Amino acid sequence: MGATKVRTQVAIIGAGPAGLTLSCLLHGAGIETVVLENRSRRYVEERIRAGVLEQGTVEVLEAAGVGERMHREGIVHHGIYLQFAGERHRIPLSDLADGRSIVIYGQTEVVKDLIEARVNAGLELRFGVADVSVHELETDLPSVRFTHEHEQFELECDAIVGADGFHGVCRPAIEQHLRVFSREYPFAWLGILAAAPPSSDELVYTHHERGFALLSLRSPERSRLYLQCAADERLDEWPDTRIWDELHRRVSLDGWTLVEGEVLEKGITPMRSFVTEPMQHGRLFLAGDSAHIVPPTGAKGLNLAISDVTVLAEALIDSYRSGNRSGLAEYSRTCLRRVWRAEHFSYWMTTMLHQLGEDPFDNQLQLSQLRYIVSSEAAARTLAENYVGLPLGHRAVAAD
Ligand code: RFL
Ligand code: PHB
C-alpha cells in the first residue's frame, strides 16, 4: 500500500530543545509545522541533560511563550566558583559581564514546558515515529517519509529542519556535502542526580590531581554532580559509595562539607567536540546537536541549539513574509560564527580543568591559567562573558 500524503510548511525532525523551540517560534508567526520524534513523550521528558541557561536563551524561551514556570522555579546565579590547589575562588559573572546572569533550570523542564505548550495548542507533534528519511532536498518540494502507528506517510513541505541530535538521520543524509571537524577526549563524565540540597550556593568547577569534578544543582532539594572518569568506564564499576568517596576527595575543603543524598539517576557522558560545515544543504537545515557538539564543561550545548533555531526562525519568517531568502542562504554562516566561539570556549574550559594525562607540564600550564583567571580582571572577564553567553547581537557584529 502507498504512503498517505500530508503537507505542512516546515517539517521538524526531533523533539529536543532545538526542534520544539523552533516549532513554538514559528507557530507564534503563523507558520505551520509538524514535529516528528522517534522516542516516546515520557523518554524525551525524563532524559537528564543540561542545567544552565544563558540569559539570551531565557529571553528566547520567554518570547516563545514558555517562560512562566522557568521564571517561577529557575534559580538565577550571578557567579561560579573555580577550585584548584585546595582553594575556592568566586568568579563574579554578572559584575564582569554587564550585569548578565545565568538561570539554573533543567533541560528536562524546558522540554516539558515546550511539549505542554504545543499539545495544549492542539498542534501536531508525533512521538514514536519510525523509518524517518528525507527526500528531494534540492527541489522546492522536499519531503519526509516516516511510519507512525503502522501507517506510512509522506510529508511534503517547503523546508526540513534536522533537529534530530548527534545520532539522527538528517546529517548522514547530506554527509557527502559536508566537511566535519572533530576531536575526541580520552575521558568522560560520570553524572549523578542526588536527593540532596546543593552543598554550594553556586556551581563549583574543580581542578584536582585525581580529575575534574563539578557541583551543580537542579532545585533547592536536588544536587547534580559530575566526576571525570575514563572514556571506557563502566557504570557498574561505580557503586554509590565509590562516587561519594571520590567526590569528597576531589572537592572537600576545610570547614566545608559536601551534602550526600540518595542517588536518583546516574550516567556516563562521552566528551567530544564536533562541527559540521555548512549546516544546510538545499532545503534541509541542521540545528543543535545534529550540526555540532561541545564537551559540557562550558555549559553551551543547549544554548547553542536555542541560538541556532532563533536564527533559523527569523530567516524562515522573513522568507514567508517578504519572499526574502537571504537569511536562509546565510543561516549556516551566521550560526557558525557563534558555534566556533562556543567550541573554543568549551575546549578551553575542558582542557584547563581536566587531568589530561601523565605529563606534569600540562598540569603546570593549567594551574598557571587558573591562577591568572582569579588574579586578573581581564582574564576573568574573558571567562565570564563567554560563560554567560555573548549577546545575540554579537552575530551581526562578528559576521561583518
Ligand atoms: P537533542 O536534545 O539530542 O534532541 C534531538 C531529538 O531528536 C530525536 N531523534 C529523532 N527523531 C525523529 N527521527 C529520528 N531519526 C531521530 N533521531 C533522533 C531524539 O530522540 C531527540 O529527542 O538535540 P537538540 O535539540 O539539538 O538539543 C541539544 C542539547 O540536548 C544538548 O546540546 C545539551 O544537552 C548539552 N548539554 C548542556 N548544554 C548546555 O547548554 N548547558 C549544560 O549545562 C549542558 N550540560 C549537556 C550537559 C549534555 C549532557 N549530556 C548527557 C550529553 C550535560 C550533559 C551530561
Ligand atoms: C548541569 O547542571 O548539568 C551542568 C552544569 C554546568 C555544566 C554542565 C552541566 O558545565
Coordinates of C-alpha atoms and ligand atoms in Angstrom, one line a residue:
M1 CA 0.0 0.0 0.0
G2 CA 1.3 3.5 -0.8
A3 CA 2.1 6.2 1.7
T4 CA -0.5 8.7 2.9
K5 CA 0.5 12.1 1.6
V6 CA 0.3 15.0 4.0
R7 CA 1.5 18.6 3.7
T8 CA 2.9 21.3 6.0
Q9 CA 5.1 24.3 5.7
V10 CA 8.1 23.3 7.8
A11 CA 8.8 19.7 8.8
I12 CA 10.9 19.4 12.0
I13 CA 12.6 16.2 12.9
G14 CA 13.4 15.8 16.6
A15 CA 11.6 17.0 19.7
G16 CA 14.6 18.1 21.7
P17 CA 15.1 21.7 22.7
A18 CA 16.0 22.8 19.2
G19 CA 13.0 21.3 17.4
L20 CA 10.5 22.2 20.0
T21 CA 11.6 25.8 20.4
L22 CA 11.7 26.3 16.7
S23 CA 8.1 24.9 16.4
C24 CA 7.0 27.3 19.1
L25 CA 8.7 30.4 17.5
L26 CA 7.2 29.6 14.1
H27 CA 3.8 29.0 15.5
G28 CA 4.0 32.5 17.0
A29 CA 4.5 33.8 13.5
G30 CA 1.6 31.8 12.0
I31 CA 3.8 29.3 10.2
E32 CA 2.6 25.7 10.3
T33 CA 5.0 22.9 11.4
V34 CA 4.9 19.2 12.0
V35 CA 7.3 17.8 14.7
L36 CA 8.4 14.2 14.4
E37 CA 10.1 12.4 17.3
N38 CA 11.2 8.7 17.3
R39 CA 11.1 8.3 21.1
S40 CA 8.2 8.4 23.5
R41 CA 7.0 11.5 25.2
R42 CA 8.0 10.1 28.6
Y43 CA 11.5 9.2 27.4
V44 CA 12.1 12.7 26.0
E45 CA 10.7 14.4 29.2
E46 CA 12.9 12.3 31.5
R47 CA 16.2 12.4 29.7
I48 CA 18.5 14.3 32.1
R49 CA 21.0 16.6 30.5
A50 CA 21.8 20.3 30.7
G51 CA 21.0 22.7 33.5
V52 CA 22.5 26.1 32.7
L53 CA 20.5 28.6 30.6
E54 CA 22.2 31.7 29.3
Q55 CA 20.3 34.9 29.6
G56 CA 19.8 35.0 25.8
T57 CA 18.3 31.5 26.0
V58 CA 15.9 32.6 28.8
E59 CA 14.8 35.6 26.6
V60 CA 14.1 33.3 23.6
L61 CA 12.0 30.9 25.7
E62 CA 10.1 33.9 27.1
A63 CA 9.5 35.1 23.5
A64 CA 8.3 31.6 22.6
G65 CA 5.7 31.9 25.4
V66 CA 7.1 29.2 27.7
G67 CA 8.8 31.4 30.3
E68 CA 6.2 31.3 33.1
R69 CA 7.4 28.2 35.1
M70 CA 11.0 28.9 34.3
H71 CA 10.7 32.3 36.0
R72 CA 9.0 30.7 39.0
E73 CA 11.2 27.7 39.5
G74 CA 14.5 28.7 37.8
I75 CA 17.3 29.9 40.0
V76 CA 19.3 33.0 38.9
H77 CA 23.0 32.8 39.6
H78 CA 25.4 35.7 39.3
G79 CA 28.7 33.8 39.8
I80 CA 30.5 30.5 39.7
Y81 CA 33.5 29.1 41.7
L82 CA 36.7 27.8 40.4
Q83 CA 38.5 25.4 42.8
F84 CA 42.1 24.4 42.5
A85 CA 45.2 23.8 44.6
G86 CA 43.0 23.5 47.7
E87 CA 41.3 26.9 47.3
R88 CA 37.9 28.0 46.0
H89 CA 37.7 31.3 44.2
R90 CA 34.5 33.1 43.1
I91 CA 34.1 34.5 39.6
P92 CA 31.5 37.3 39.8
L93 CA 30.0 36.7 36.4
S94 CA 27.4 39.5 36.5
D95 CA 29.9 42.1 37.7
L96 CA 32.2 41.2 34.9
A97 CA 29.7 40.7 32.1
D98 CA 27.5 43.8 32.0
G99 CA 25.1 42.5 34.7
R100 CA 24.2 39.4 32.7
S101 CA 23.4 36.2 34.6
I102 CA 22.6 32.5 34.1
V103 CA 19.5 30.6 35.2
I104 CA 19.6 27.1 36.6
Y105 CA 16.6 25.2 35.1
G106 CA 16.9 21.7 33.9
Q107 CA 16.6 20.9 30.2
T108 CA 14.0 18.3 31.1
E109 CA 11.9 21.1 32.5
V110 CA 12.4 23.2 29.4
V111 CA 11.3 20.3 27.2
K112 CA 8.3 19.6 29.4
D113 CA 7.2 23.2 29.1
L114 CA 7.6 23.2 25.3
I115 CA 5.7 19.9 24.8
E116 CA 2.9 21.1 27.0
A117 CA 2.6 24.4 25.1
R118 CA 2.4 22.5 21.8
V119 CA 0.0 19.9 23.0
N120 CA -2.3 22.5 24.6
A121 CA -2.4 24.5 21.3
G122 CA -3.5 21.3 19.6
L123 CA -0.5 21.3 17.2
E124 CA 1.0 18.3 15.5
L125 CA 3.7 16.5 17.5
R126 CA 4.1 12.8 16.8
F127 CA 6.1 10.7 19.2
G128 CA 7.2 7.2 18.4
V129 CA 7.7 7.7 14.6
A130 CA 10.0 5.2 12.8
D131 CA 11.9 4.8 9.5
V132 CA 12.3 8.6 9.1
S133 CA 14.1 9.6 5.8
V134 CA 14.4 12.9 3.9
H135 CA 14.0 13.3 0.1
E136 CA 14.1 15.8 -2.8
L137 CA 16.2 18.2 -0.8
E138 CA 17.4 20.0 -3.9
T139 CA 13.9 20.8 -5.1
D140 CA 11.1 23.3 -4.0
L141 CA 9.1 20.4 -2.6
P142 CA 11.3 18.4 -0.2
S143 CA 9.6 15.6 1.8
V144 CA 10.0 13.4 4.8
R145 CA 8.9 9.7 4.8
F146 CA 8.1 8.0 8.1
T147 CA 6.0 5.3 9.7
H148 CA 3.6 6.1 12.6
E149 CA 1.4 3.6 14.3
H150 CA 2.0 1.1 11.4
E151 CA 1.0 3.6 8.7
Q152 CA 3.4 5.0 6.2
F153 CA 3.4 8.8 5.5
E154 CA 5.0 11.1 3.0
L155 CA 5.1 14.7 4.4
E156 CA 5.6 17.3 1.8
C157 CA 6.8 20.7 2.9
D158 CA 8.8 23.9 2.0
A159 CA 11.8 23.2 4.3
I160 CA 13.0 20.4 6.6
V161 CA 14.8 21.0 9.8
G162 CA 17.1 18.4 11.1
A163 CA 16.9 18.9 14.9
D164 CA 17.5 15.2 15.5
G165 CA 20.6 15.4 17.6
F166 CA 24.0 13.8 17.1
H167 CA 22.7 10.3 16.3
G168 CA 19.9 11.4 14.0
V169 CA 19.3 10.7 10.3
C170 CA 19.5 14.2 8.8
R171 CA 23.2 14.9 8.9
P172 CA 24.1 11.5 7.4
A173 CA 21.6 12.1 4.5
I174 CA 23.8 15.0 3.3
E175 CA 27.2 14.0 4.5
Q176 CA 28.7 14.0 1.0
H177 CA 28.2 17.8 1.0
L178 CA 29.7 18.4 4.5
R179 CA 33.0 19.0 6.0
V180 CA 33.4 17.6 9.5
F181 CA 35.8 18.9 12.2
S182 CA 36.0 16.8 15.4
R183 CA 38.0 16.0 18.5
E184 CA 37.5 13.1 21.0
Y185 CA 38.8 13.4 24.5
P186 CA 40.3 10.5 26.5
F187 CA 37.9 11.0 29.4
A188 CA 34.2 11.1 30.1
W189 CA 31.8 12.5 32.8
L190 CA 30.1 10.3 35.4
G191 CA 27.0 12.3 36.4
I192 CA 24.5 11.8 39.2
L193 CA 21.3 13.4 40.3
A194 CA 21.0 13.2 44.1
A195 CA 18.2 13.9 46.6
A196 CA 20.4 16.3 48.5
P197 CA 20.3 20.1 48.9
P198 CA 23.1 21.8 47.0
S199 CA 26.2 22.0 49.0
S200 CA 27.3 25.2 47.4
D201 CA 25.2 28.3 46.6
E202 CA 26.8 28.5 43.1
L203 CA 28.4 25.9 40.7
V204 CA 31.9 24.7 41.6
Y205 CA 34.3 23.7 38.8
T206 CA 37.2 21.8 40.4
H207 CA 40.6 21.0 39.1
H208 CA 42.1 18.2 41.1
E209 CA 45.0 15.8 40.7
R210 CA 42.5 12.9 40.8
G211 CA 40.5 14.5 38.0
F212 CA 37.8 17.2 37.4
A213 CA 34.6 17.4 39.5
L214 CA 31.6 19.7 39.2
L215 CA 29.0 20.6 41.7
S216 CA 25.7 21.8 40.2
L217 CA 22.1 21.6 41.1
R218 CA 18.5 21.4 39.8
S219 CA 16.5 22.8 42.7
P220 CA 16.8 23.5 46.5
E221 CA 16.4 19.8 47.1
R222 CA 18.3 18.3 44.2
S223 CA 22.1 18.3 43.5
R224 CA 23.6 17.4 40.1
L225 CA 27.2 16.3 40.4
Y226 CA 29.8 15.2 37.9
L227 CA 33.2 13.4 38.1
Q228 CA 35.8 13.0 35.4
C229 CA 36.3 9.3 34.6
A230 CA 38.0 7.2 31.9
A231 CA 36.3 7.2 28.5
D232 CA 35.7 3.5 28.6
E233 CA 34.5 3.4 32.3
R234 CA 31.5 1.1 33.1
L235 CA 28.7 2.3 35.3
D236 CA 28.7 -1.0 37.3
E237 CA 32.3 -0.1 38.5
W238 CA 30.8 2.9 40.3
P239 CA 28.6 1.9 43.2
D240 CA 27.2 5.0 45.0
T241 CA 29.7 4.8 47.9
R242 CA 32.6 5.0 45.5
I243 CA 31.1 8.0 43.7
W244 CA 30.6 9.9 47.0
D245 CA 34.1 8.9 48.2
E246 CA 35.6 10.2 45.0
L247 CA 33.6 13.5 45.1
H248 CA 34.7 14.1 48.7
R249 CA 38.3 13.6 47.8
R250 CA 38.2 16.0 44.9
V251 CA 36.0 18.8 46.2
S252 CA 36.4 18.9 50.0
L253 CA 37.8 22.0 51.7
D254 CA 38.5 22.7 55.4
G255 CA 35.3 24.0 57.0
W256 CA 33.0 22.9 54.2
T257 CA 31.1 19.7 53.7
L258 CA 29.6 18.0 50.7
V259 CA 26.0 17.0 51.5
E260 CA 25.1 13.4 50.4
G261 CA 21.8 12.0 49.5
E262 CA 20.1 9.2 47.7
V263 CA 21.4 8.8 44.1
L264 CA 18.3 9.1 41.9
E265 CA 20.0 8.7 38.5
K266 CA 23.5 8.1 37.1
G267 CA 25.0 8.0 33.7
I268 CA 28.3 8.4 31.7
T269 CA 28.6 11.1 29.1
P270 CA 31.4 10.9 26.5
M271 CA 33.2 14.1 25.7
R272 CA 33.5 15.3 22.1
S273 CA 33.9 18.4 20.0
F274 CA 32.3 18.2 16.6
V275 CA 31.3 20.8 13.9
T276 CA 29.8 20.2 10.5
E277 CA 30.1 22.8 7.8
P278 CA 27.9 24.0 6.3
M279 CA 24.8 23.4 8.4
Q280 CA 22.5 23.3 5.4
H281 CA 22.0 21.7 2.0
G282 CA 19.2 22.6 -0.4
R283 CA 16.0 22.7 1.7
L284 CA 17.5 20.8 4.7
F285 CA 18.7 22.9 7.7
L286 CA 20.6 21.3 10.6
A287 CA 20.2 22.8 14.1
G288 CA 21.6 22.0 17.5
D289 CA 23.4 18.8 18.3
S290 CA 22.8 17.4 14.8
A291 CA 25.3 20.0 13.5
H292 CA 27.7 20.4 16.4
I293 CA 28.7 19.0 19.8
V294 CA 30.7 20.7 22.6
P295 CA 32.1 19.0 25.7
P296 CA 29.7 20.0 28.6
T297 CA 32.4 21.9 30.6
G298 CA 31.3 25.2 29.1
A299 CA 27.5 24.6 29.5
K300 CA 27.0 25.6 25.9
G301 CA 25.2 22.7 24.0
L302 CA 21.6 23.6 24.8
N303 CA 22.3 27.3 24.5
L304 CA 23.8 26.8 21.0
A305 CA 20.8 24.7 20.0
I306 CA 18.5 27.6 21.0
S307 CA 20.6 30.3 19.3
D308 CA 20.6 28.2 16.0
V309 CA 16.8 28.0 15.9
T310 CA 16.4 31.7 16.8
V311 CA 18.4 32.5 13.6
L312 CA 16.5 29.9 11.6
A313 CA 13.1 31.1 12.8
E314 CA 13.9 34.7 11.8
A315 CA 15.1 33.6 8.4
L316 CA 12.1 31.4 7.8
I317 CA 9.7 34.1 8.9
D318 CA 11.4 36.6 6.6
S319 CA 11.2 34.3 3.7
Y320 CA 7.4 33.6 4.2
R321 CA 6.6 37.3 4.9
S322 CA 8.7 39.1 2.3
G323 CA 9.9 36.4 0.0
N324 CA 13.5 37.4 1.0
R325 CA 15.5 34.2 1.2
S326 CA 18.9 35.8 2.1
G327 CA 18.5 35.0 5.8
L328 CA 18.1 31.3 4.8
A329 CA 21.0 31.4 2.4
E330 CA 23.2 32.9 5.2
Y331 CA 21.8 30.6 8.0
S332 CA 24.9 28.4 8.3
R333 CA 27.4 31.2 8.1
T334 CA 25.6 33.2 10.7
C335 CA 25.4 30.3 13.1
L336 CA 28.9 29.0 12.7
R337 CA 30.4 32.2 14.0
R338 CA 28.8 31.6 17.3
V339 CA 29.3 27.9 17.2
W340 CA 33.0 28.2 16.8
R341 CA 33.3 30.7 19.7
A342 CA 31.4 28.2 21.9
E343 CA 33.6 25.4 20.5
H344 CA 36.7 27.2 21.5
F345 CA 35.4 28.2 24.9
S346 CA 34.2 24.6 25.7
Y347 CA 37.6 23.2 24.6
W348 CA 39.4 25.8 26.7
M349 CA 37.4 25.1 29.8
T350 CA 37.7 21.3 29.3
T351 CA 41.5 21.3 28.7
M352 CA 42.1 23.7 31.6
L353 CA 40.1 21.8 34.2
H354 CA 40.5 18.0 33.4
Q355 CA 43.5 15.8 34.0
L356 CA 44.8 15.3 30.5
G357 CA 47.4 12.5 31.0
E358 CA 50.7 11.9 32.7
D359 CA 52.6 14.9 31.5
P360 CA 53.3 17.3 34.5
F361 CA 53.9 20.1 32.1
D362 CA 50.2 20.2 31.2
N363 CA 49.3 20.4 34.9
Q364 CA 51.6 23.4 35.4
L365 CA 50.1 25.2 32.4
Q366 CA 46.6 24.5 33.8
L367 CA 47.4 25.9 37.2
S368 CA 49.1 28.9 35.8
Q369 CA 46.0 29.7 33.7
L370 CA 43.7 29.2 36.6
R371 CA 45.8 31.5 38.8
Y372 CA 45.7 34.1 36.0
I373 CA 41.9 34.0 35.8
V374 CA 41.5 34.5 39.6
S375 CA 44.1 37.3 39.7
S376 CA 43.5 39.3 36.5
E377 CA 40.2 41.0 35.9
A378 CA 40.8 40.8 32.1
A379 CA 41.2 37.1 32.2
A380 CA 38.2 36.6 34.5
R381 CA 36.1 38.8 32.2
T382 CA 37.0 36.6 29.2
L383 CA 35.7 33.6 31.1
A384 CA 32.6 35.5 32.3
E385 CA 31.4 36.9 29.0
N386 CA 31.7 33.6 27.3
Y387 CA 30.1 31.7 30.1
V388 CA 27.0 33.9 30.4
G389 CA 26.9 33.9 26.6
L390 CA 27.7 36.6 24.1
P391 CA 24.7 38.7 23.3
L392 CA 22.8 37.6 20.1
G393 CA 23.8 41.0 18.6
H394 CA 27.4 39.6 18.6
R395 CA 26.3 37.6 15.5
A396 CA 25.8 40.7 13.4
V397 CA 29.0 42.3 14.6
A398 CA 31.1 39.2 14.1
A399 CA 29.6 38.5 10.7
D400 CA 31.0 41.7 9.2
Ligands
RFL1 P1 18.6 16.6 21.4 O1 18.3 17.1 22.7 O2 19.5 15.4 21.3 O3 17.3 16.3 20.6 C1 17.2 15.5 19.4 C2 15.9 14.8 19.3 O4 15.8 14.1 18.1 C3 15.3 12.8 18.3 N1 15.7 12.0 17.2 C4 14.8 11.7 16.2 N2 13.6 12.0 15.9 C5 13.0 11.5 14.8 N3 13.6 10.7 13.9 C6 14.9 10.3 14.1 N4 15.5 9.6 13.2 C7 15.6 10.8 15.3 N5 16.8 10.7 15.8 C8 16.9 11.3 16.9 C9 15.9 12.4 19.7 O5 15.2 11.3 20.3 C10 15.8 13.7 20.4 O6 14.6 13.8 21.1 O7 19.3 17.7 20.5 P2 19.0 19.3 20.5 O8 17.5 19.6 20.5 O9 19.9 19.8 19.4 O10 19.5 19.8 21.9 C11 20.9 19.8 22.3 C12 21.0 19.6 23.8 O11 20.2 18.4 24.2 C13 22.5 19.3 24.2 O12 23.3 20.2 23.4 C14 22.7 19.6 25.7 O13 22.0 18.7 26.5 C15 24.2 19.6 26.0 N6 24.5 19.8 27.5 C16 24.5 21.0 28.0 N7 24.2 22.1 27.3 C17 24.1 23.3 27.9 O14 23.8 24.3 27.2 N8 24.3 23.5 29.3 C18 24.6 22.5 30.1 O15 24.7 22.7 31.3 C19 24.8 21.2 29.4 N9 25.0 20.1 30.2 C20 24.7 18.6 28.3 C21 25.0 18.9 29.7 C22 24.7 17.4 27.8 C23 24.9 16.3 28.6 N10 24.8 15.0 28.0 C24 24.1 13.9 28.7 C25 25.1 14.8 26.6 C26 25.3 17.8 30.5 C27 25.3 16.5 30.0 C28 25.6 15.4 30.9
PHB2 C1 24.5 20.7 34.8 O1 23.9 21.2 35.8 O2 24.0 19.6 34.3 C2 25.7 21.3 34.2 C3 26.2 22.5 34.7 C4 27.3 23.0 34.2 C5 28.0 22.4 33.2 C6 27.5 21.2 32.7 C7 26.3 20.6 33.2 O3 29.1 22.9 32.7

